[in-house]
PDB file of C-alpha atoms and ligand atoms in Angstrom:
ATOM      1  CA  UNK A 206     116.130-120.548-229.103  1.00 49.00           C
ATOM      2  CA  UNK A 207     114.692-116.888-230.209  1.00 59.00           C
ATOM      3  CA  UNK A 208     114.365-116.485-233.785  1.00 87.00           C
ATOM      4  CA  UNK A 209     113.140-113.170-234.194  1.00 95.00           C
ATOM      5  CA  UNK A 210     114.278-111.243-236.604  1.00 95.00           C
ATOM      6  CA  UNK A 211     112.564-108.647-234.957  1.00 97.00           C
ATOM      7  CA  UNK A 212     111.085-107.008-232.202  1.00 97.00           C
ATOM      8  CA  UNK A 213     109.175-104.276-231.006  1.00 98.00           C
ATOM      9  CA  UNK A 214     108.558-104.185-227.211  1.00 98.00           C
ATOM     10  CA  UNK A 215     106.240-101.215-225.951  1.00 98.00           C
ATOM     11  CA  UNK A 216     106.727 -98.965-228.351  1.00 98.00           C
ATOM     12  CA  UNK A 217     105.103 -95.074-227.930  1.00 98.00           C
ATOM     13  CA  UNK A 218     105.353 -91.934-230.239  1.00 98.00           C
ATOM     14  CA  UNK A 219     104.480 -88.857-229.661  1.00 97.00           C
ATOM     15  CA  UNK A 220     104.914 -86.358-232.535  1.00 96.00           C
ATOM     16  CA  UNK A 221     105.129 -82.571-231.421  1.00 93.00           C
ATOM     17  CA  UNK A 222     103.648 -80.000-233.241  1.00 89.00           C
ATOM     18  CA  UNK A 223     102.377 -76.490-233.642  1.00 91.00           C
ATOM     19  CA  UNK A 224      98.653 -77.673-232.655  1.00 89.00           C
ATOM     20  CA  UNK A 225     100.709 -79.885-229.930  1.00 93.00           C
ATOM     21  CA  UNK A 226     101.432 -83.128-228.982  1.00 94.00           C
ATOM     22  CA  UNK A 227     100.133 -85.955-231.045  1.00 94.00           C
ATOM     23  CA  UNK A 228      99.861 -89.517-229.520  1.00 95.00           C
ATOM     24  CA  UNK A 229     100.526 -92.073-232.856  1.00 96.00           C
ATOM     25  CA  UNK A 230     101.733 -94.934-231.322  1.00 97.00           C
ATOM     26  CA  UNK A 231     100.861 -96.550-227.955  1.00 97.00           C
ATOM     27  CA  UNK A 232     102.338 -99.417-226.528  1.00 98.00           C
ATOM     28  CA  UNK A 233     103.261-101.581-229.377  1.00 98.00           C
ATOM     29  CA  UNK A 234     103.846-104.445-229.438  1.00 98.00           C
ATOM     30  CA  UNK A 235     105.141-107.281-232.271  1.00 98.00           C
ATOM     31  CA  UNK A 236     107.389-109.914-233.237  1.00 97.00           C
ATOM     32  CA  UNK A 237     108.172-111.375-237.040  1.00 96.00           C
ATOM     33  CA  UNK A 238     110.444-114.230-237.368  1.00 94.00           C
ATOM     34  CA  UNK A 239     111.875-115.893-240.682  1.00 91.00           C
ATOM     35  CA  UNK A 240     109.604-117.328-243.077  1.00 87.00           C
ATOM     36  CA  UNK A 241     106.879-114.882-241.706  1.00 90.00           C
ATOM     37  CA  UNK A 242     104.587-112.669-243.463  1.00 89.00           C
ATOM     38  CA  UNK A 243     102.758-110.150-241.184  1.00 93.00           C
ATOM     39  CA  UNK A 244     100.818-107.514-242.028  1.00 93.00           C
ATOM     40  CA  UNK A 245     100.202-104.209-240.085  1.00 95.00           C
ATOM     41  CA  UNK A 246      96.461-103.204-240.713  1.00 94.00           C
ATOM     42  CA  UNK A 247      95.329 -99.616-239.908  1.00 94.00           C
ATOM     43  CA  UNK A 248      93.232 -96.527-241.469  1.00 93.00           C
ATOM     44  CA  UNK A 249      95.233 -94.334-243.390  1.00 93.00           C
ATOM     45  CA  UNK A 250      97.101 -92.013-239.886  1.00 94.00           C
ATOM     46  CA  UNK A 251      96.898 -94.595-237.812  1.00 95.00           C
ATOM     47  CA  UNK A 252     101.154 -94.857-237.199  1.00 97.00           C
ATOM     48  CA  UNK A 253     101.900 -97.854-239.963  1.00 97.00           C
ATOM     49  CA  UNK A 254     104.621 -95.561-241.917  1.00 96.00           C
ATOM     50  CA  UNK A 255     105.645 -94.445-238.571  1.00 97.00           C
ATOM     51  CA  UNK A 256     106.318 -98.017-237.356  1.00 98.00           C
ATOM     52  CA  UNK A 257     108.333 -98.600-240.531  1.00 97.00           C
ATOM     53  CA  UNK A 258     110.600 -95.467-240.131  1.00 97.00           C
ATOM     54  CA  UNK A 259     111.288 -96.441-236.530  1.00 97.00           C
ATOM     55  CA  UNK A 260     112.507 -99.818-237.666  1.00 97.00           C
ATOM     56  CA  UNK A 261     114.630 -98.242-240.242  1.00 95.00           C
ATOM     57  CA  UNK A 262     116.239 -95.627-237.764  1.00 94.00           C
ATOM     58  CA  UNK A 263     114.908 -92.818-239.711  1.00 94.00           C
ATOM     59  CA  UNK A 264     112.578 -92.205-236.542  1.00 96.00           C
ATOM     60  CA  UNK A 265     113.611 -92.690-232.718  1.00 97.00           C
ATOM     61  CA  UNK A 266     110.802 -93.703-230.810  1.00 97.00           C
ATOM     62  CA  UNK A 267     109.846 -91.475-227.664  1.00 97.00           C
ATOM     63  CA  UNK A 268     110.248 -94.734-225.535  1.00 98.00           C
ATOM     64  CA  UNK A 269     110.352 -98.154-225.901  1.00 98.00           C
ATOM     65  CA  UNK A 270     112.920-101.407-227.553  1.00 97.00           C
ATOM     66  CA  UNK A 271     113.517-102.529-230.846  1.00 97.00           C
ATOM     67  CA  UNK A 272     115.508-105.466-231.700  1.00 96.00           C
ATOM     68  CA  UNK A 273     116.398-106.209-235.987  1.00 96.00           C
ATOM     69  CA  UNK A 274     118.256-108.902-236.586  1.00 95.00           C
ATOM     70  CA  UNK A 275     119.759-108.994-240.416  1.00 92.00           C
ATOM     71  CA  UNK A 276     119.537-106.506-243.383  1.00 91.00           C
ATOM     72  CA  UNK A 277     116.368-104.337-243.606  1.00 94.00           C
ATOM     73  CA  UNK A 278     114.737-103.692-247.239  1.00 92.00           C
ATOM     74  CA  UNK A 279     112.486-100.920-247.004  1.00 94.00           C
ATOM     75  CA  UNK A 280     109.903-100.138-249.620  1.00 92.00           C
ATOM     76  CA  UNK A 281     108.617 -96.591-249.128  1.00 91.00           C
ATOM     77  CA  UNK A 282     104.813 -95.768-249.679  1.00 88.00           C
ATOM     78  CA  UNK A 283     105.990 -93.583-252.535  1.00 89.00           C
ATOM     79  CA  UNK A 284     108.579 -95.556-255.348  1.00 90.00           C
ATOM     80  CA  UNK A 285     110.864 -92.471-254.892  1.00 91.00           C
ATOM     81  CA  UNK A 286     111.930 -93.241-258.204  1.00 96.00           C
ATOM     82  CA  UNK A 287     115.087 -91.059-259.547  1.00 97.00           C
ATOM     83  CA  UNK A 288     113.410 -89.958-263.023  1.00 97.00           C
ATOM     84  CA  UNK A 289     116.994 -88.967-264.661  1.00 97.00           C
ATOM     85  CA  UNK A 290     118.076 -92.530-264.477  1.00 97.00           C
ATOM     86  CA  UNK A 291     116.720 -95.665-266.324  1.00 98.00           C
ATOM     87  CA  UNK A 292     114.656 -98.451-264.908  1.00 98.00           C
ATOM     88  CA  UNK A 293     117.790-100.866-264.981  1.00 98.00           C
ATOM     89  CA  UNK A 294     119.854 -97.777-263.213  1.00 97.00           C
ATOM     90  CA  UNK A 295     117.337 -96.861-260.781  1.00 97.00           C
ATOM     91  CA  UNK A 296     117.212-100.544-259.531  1.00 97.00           C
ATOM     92  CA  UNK A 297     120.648-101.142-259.000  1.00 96.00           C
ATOM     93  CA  UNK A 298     121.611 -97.580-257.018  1.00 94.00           C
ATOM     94  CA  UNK A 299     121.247 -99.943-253.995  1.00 88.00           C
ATOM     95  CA  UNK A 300     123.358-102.096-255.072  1.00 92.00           C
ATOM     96  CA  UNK A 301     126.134 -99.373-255.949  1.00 92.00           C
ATOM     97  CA  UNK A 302     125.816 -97.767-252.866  1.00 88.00           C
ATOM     98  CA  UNK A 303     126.338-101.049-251.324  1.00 86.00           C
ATOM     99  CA  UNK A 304     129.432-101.605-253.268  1.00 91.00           C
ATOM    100  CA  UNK A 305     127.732-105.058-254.921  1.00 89.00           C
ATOM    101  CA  UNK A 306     127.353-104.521-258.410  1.00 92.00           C
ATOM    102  CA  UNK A 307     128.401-107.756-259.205  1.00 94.00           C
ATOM    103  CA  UNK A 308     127.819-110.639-261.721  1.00 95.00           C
ATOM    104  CA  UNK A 309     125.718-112.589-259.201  1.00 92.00           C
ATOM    105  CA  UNK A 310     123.417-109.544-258.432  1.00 92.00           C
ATOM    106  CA  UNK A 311     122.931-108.190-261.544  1.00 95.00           C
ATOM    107  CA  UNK A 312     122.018-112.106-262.347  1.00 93.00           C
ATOM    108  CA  UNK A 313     119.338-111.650-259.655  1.00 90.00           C
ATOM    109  CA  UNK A 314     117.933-108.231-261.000  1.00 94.00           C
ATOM    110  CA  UNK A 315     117.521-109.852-264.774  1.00 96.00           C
ATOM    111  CA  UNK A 316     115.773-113.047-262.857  1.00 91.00           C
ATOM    112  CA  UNK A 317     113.575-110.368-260.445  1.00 90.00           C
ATOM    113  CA  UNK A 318     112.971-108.109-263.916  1.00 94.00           C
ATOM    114  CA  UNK A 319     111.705-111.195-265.378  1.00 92.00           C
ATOM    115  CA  UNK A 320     109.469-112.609-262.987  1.00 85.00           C
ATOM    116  CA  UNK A 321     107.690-109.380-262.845  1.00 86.00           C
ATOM    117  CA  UNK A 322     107.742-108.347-266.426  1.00 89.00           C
ATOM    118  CA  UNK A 323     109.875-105.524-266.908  1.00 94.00           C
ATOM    119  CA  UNK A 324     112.810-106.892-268.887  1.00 97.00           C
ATOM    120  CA  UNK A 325     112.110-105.226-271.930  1.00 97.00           C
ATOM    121  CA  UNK A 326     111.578-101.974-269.679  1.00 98.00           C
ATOM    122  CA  UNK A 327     114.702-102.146-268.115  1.00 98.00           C
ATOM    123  CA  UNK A 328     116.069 -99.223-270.532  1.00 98.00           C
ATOM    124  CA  UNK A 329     113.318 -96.658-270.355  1.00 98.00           C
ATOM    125  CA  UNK A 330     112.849 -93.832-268.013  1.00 98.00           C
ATOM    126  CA  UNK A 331     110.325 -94.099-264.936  1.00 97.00           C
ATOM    127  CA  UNK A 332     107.778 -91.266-266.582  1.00 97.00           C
ATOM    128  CA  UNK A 333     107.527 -93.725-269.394  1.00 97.00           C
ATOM    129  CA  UNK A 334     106.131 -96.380-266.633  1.00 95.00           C
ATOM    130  CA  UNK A 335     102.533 -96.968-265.446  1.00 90.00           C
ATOM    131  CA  UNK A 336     102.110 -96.312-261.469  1.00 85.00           C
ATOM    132  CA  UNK A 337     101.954-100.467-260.870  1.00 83.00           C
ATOM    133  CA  UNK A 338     105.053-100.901-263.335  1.00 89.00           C
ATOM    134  CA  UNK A 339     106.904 -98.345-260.882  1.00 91.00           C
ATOM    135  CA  UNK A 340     105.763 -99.595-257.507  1.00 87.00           C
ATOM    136  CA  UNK A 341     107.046-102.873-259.073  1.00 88.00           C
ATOM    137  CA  UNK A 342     110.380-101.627-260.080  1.00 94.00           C
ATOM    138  CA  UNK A 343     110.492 -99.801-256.758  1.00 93.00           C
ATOM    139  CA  UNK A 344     109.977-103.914-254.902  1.00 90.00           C
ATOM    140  CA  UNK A 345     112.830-104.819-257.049  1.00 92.00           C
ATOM    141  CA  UNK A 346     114.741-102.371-256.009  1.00 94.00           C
ATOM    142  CA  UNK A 347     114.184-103.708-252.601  1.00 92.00           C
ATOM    143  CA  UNK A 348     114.954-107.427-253.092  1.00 90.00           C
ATOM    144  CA  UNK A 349     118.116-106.530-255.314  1.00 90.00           C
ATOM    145  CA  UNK A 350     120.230-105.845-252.084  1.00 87.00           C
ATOM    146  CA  UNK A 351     118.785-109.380-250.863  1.00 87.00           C
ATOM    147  CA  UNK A 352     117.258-108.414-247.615  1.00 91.00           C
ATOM    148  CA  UNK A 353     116.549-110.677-244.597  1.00 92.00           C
ATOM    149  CA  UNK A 354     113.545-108.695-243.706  1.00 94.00           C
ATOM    150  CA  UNK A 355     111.520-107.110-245.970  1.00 93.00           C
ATOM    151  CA  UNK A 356     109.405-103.915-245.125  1.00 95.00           C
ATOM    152  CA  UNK A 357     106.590-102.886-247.292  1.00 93.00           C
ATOM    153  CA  UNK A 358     104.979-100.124-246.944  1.00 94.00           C
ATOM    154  CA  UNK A 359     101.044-100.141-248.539  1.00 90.00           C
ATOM    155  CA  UNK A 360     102.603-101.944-251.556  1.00 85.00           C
ATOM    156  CA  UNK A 361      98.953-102.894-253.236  1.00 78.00           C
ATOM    157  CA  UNK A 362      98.141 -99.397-253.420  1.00 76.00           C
ATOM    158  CA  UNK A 363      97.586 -98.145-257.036  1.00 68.00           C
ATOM    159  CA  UNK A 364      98.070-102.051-258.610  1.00 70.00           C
ATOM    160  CA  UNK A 365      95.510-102.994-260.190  1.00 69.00           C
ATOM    161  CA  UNK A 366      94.101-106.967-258.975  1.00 68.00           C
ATOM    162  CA  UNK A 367      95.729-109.070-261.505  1.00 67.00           C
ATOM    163  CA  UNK A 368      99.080-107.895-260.817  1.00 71.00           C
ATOM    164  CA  UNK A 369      98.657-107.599-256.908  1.00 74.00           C
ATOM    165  CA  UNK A 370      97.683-111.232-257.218  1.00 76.00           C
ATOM    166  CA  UNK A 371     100.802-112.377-259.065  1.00 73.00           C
ATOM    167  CA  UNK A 372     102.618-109.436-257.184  1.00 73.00           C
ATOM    168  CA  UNK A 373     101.189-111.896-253.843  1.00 75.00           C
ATOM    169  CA  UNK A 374     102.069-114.626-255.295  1.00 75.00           C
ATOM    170  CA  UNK A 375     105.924-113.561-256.085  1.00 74.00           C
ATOM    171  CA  UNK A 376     106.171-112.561-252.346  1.00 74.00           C
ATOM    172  CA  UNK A 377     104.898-115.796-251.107  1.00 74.00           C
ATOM    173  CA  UNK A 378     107.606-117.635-253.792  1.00 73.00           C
ATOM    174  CA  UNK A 379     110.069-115.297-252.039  1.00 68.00           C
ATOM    175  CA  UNK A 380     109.617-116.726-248.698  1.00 64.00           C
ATOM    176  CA  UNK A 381     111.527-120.031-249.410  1.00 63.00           C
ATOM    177  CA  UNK A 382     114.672-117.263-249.014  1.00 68.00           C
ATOM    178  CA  UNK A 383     113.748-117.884-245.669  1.00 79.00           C
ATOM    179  CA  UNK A 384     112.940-113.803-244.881  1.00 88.00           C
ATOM    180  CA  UNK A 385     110.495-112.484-243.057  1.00 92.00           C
ATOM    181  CA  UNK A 386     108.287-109.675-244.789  1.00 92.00           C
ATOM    182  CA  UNK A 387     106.353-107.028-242.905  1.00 95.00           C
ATOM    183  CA  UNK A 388     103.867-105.116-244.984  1.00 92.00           C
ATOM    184  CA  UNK A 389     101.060-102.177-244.266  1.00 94.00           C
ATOM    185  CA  UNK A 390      97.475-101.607-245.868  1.00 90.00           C
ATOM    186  CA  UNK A 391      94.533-100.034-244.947  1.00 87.00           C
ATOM    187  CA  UNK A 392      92.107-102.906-246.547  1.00 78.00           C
ATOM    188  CA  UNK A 393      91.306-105.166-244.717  1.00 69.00           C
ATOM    189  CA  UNK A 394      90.584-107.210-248.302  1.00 65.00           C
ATOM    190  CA  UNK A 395      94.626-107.522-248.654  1.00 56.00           C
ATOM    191  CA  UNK A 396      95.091-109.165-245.287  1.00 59.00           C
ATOM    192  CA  UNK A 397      92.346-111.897-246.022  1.00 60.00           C
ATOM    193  CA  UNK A 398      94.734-112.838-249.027  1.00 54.00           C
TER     194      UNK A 398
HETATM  195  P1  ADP B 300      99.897 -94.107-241.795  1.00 92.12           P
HETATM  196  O1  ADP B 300     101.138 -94.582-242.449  1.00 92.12           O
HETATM  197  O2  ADP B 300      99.201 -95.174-241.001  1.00 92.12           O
HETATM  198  O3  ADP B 300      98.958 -93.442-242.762  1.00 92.12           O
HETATM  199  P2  ADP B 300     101.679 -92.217-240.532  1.00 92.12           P
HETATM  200  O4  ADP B 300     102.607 -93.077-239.755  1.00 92.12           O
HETATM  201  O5  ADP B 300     102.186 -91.670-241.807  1.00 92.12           O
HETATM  202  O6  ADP B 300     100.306 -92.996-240.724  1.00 92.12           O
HETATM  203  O7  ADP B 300     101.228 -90.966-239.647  1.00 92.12           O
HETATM  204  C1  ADP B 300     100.582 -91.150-238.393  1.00 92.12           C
HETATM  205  C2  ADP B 300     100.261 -89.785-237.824  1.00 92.12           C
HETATM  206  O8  ADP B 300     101.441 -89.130-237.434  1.00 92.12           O
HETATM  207  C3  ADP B 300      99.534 -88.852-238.767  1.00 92.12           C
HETATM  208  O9  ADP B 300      98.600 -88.125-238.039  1.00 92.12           O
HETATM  209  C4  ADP B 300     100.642 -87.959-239.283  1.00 92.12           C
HETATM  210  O10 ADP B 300     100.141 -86.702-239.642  1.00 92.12           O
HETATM  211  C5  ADP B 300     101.553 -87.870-238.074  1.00 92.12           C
HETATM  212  N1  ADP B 300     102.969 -87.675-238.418  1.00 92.12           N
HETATM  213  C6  ADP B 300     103.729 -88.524-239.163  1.00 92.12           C
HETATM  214  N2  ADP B 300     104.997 -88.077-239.251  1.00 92.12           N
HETATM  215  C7  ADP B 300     105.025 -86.912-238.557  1.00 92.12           C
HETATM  216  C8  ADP B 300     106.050 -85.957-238.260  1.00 92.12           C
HETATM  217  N3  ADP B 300     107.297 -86.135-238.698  1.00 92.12           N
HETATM  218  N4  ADP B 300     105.716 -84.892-237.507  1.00 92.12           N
HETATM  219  C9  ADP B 300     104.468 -84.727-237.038  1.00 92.12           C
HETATM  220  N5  ADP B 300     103.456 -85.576-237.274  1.00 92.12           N
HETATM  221  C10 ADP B 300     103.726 -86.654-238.024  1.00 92.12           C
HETATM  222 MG1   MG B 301     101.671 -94.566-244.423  1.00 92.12          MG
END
């Protein structure tokens, strides 16, 4: 049996550009499978946001296979917050899009606001929000539209330790959903958590 959720078999990109052709990715090569958490380690250029757009179709690759089985969450390096809408509204846009606004989800997003303290933010405006409060909102966001594979991209940047450690912890707590998270940083501390 294969229980990948997904795949990436030789994988190249080549950007082009003005000062001409830029080699980012080279033969790549990676699996993740439920209940996985791997973690893409590279210096900040190396191709790790690049990866992540590929695997989200927001980027074709100039050759090679990918293979996603399930529903992608994708947690961009910036929160992309919408600052006209609350914290509670920008959270559940997903969730409208996706036509699931419903009494179980919006269950979820009170349990998710909870467990990473932002219930009695849920009403104010994302300006009003420290940079680790919105990165968090932003991973709630995520998990809201219940994803089987969860792609974060350099989510410890700009939280401070205590939170990243309870922010690690929440991730790890997540796993039982049986999901498989893929997640970027440039320090190499993160991956020895
Ligand atoms: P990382 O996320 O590891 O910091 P990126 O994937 O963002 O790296 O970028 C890898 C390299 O590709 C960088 O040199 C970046 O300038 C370049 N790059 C990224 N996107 C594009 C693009 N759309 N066009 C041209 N070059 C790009
Ligand atoms: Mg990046």
């Amino acid at each position: 049996m294969n229980d990948n959720i997904v795949e990436v078999k030789n994988i190249n990109m080549n950007f082009y550009t003005k000062e001409g052709e830029l080699e980012v990715l080279k033969d790549v090569n990676f699996n993740l499978k439920e209940g996985e958490i791997l973690t893409l380690l590279g210096p900040s250029g190396s191709g790790k946001s690049t990866i992540l757009n590929i695997l989200t179709n927001l980027l074709k690759p100039t050759s090679g296979d990918i293979k996603i089985t399930g529903n992608i969450g994708y947690m961009f390096q910036e929160d992309n917050l919408l600052e006209w809408r609350n914290i509670m509204d920008n959270i559940t846009i997903g969730l409208e899009i996706q036509g699931k606004k419903d009494k179980k989800s919006l269950d979820r997003v009170e349990s998710l606001l909870k467990t990473y303290g932002l219930w009695d933010f849920r009403s104010m405006y994302p300006k009003e929000l420290s940079g680790g409060m919105r990165q968090r909102v932003a991973l709630i966001r995520t998990l809201s539209v219940n994803p089987d594979i969860l792609l974060l991209d350099e989510p410890f940047s700009g939280i401070d330790i205590f939170t990243r450690e309870k922010f690690i912890e929440s991730l790890i707590g997540y796993m039982d959903n049986n999901i498989g998270i893929l997640l970027t940083t440039h320090e190499l501390k993160e991956v020895e958590n």
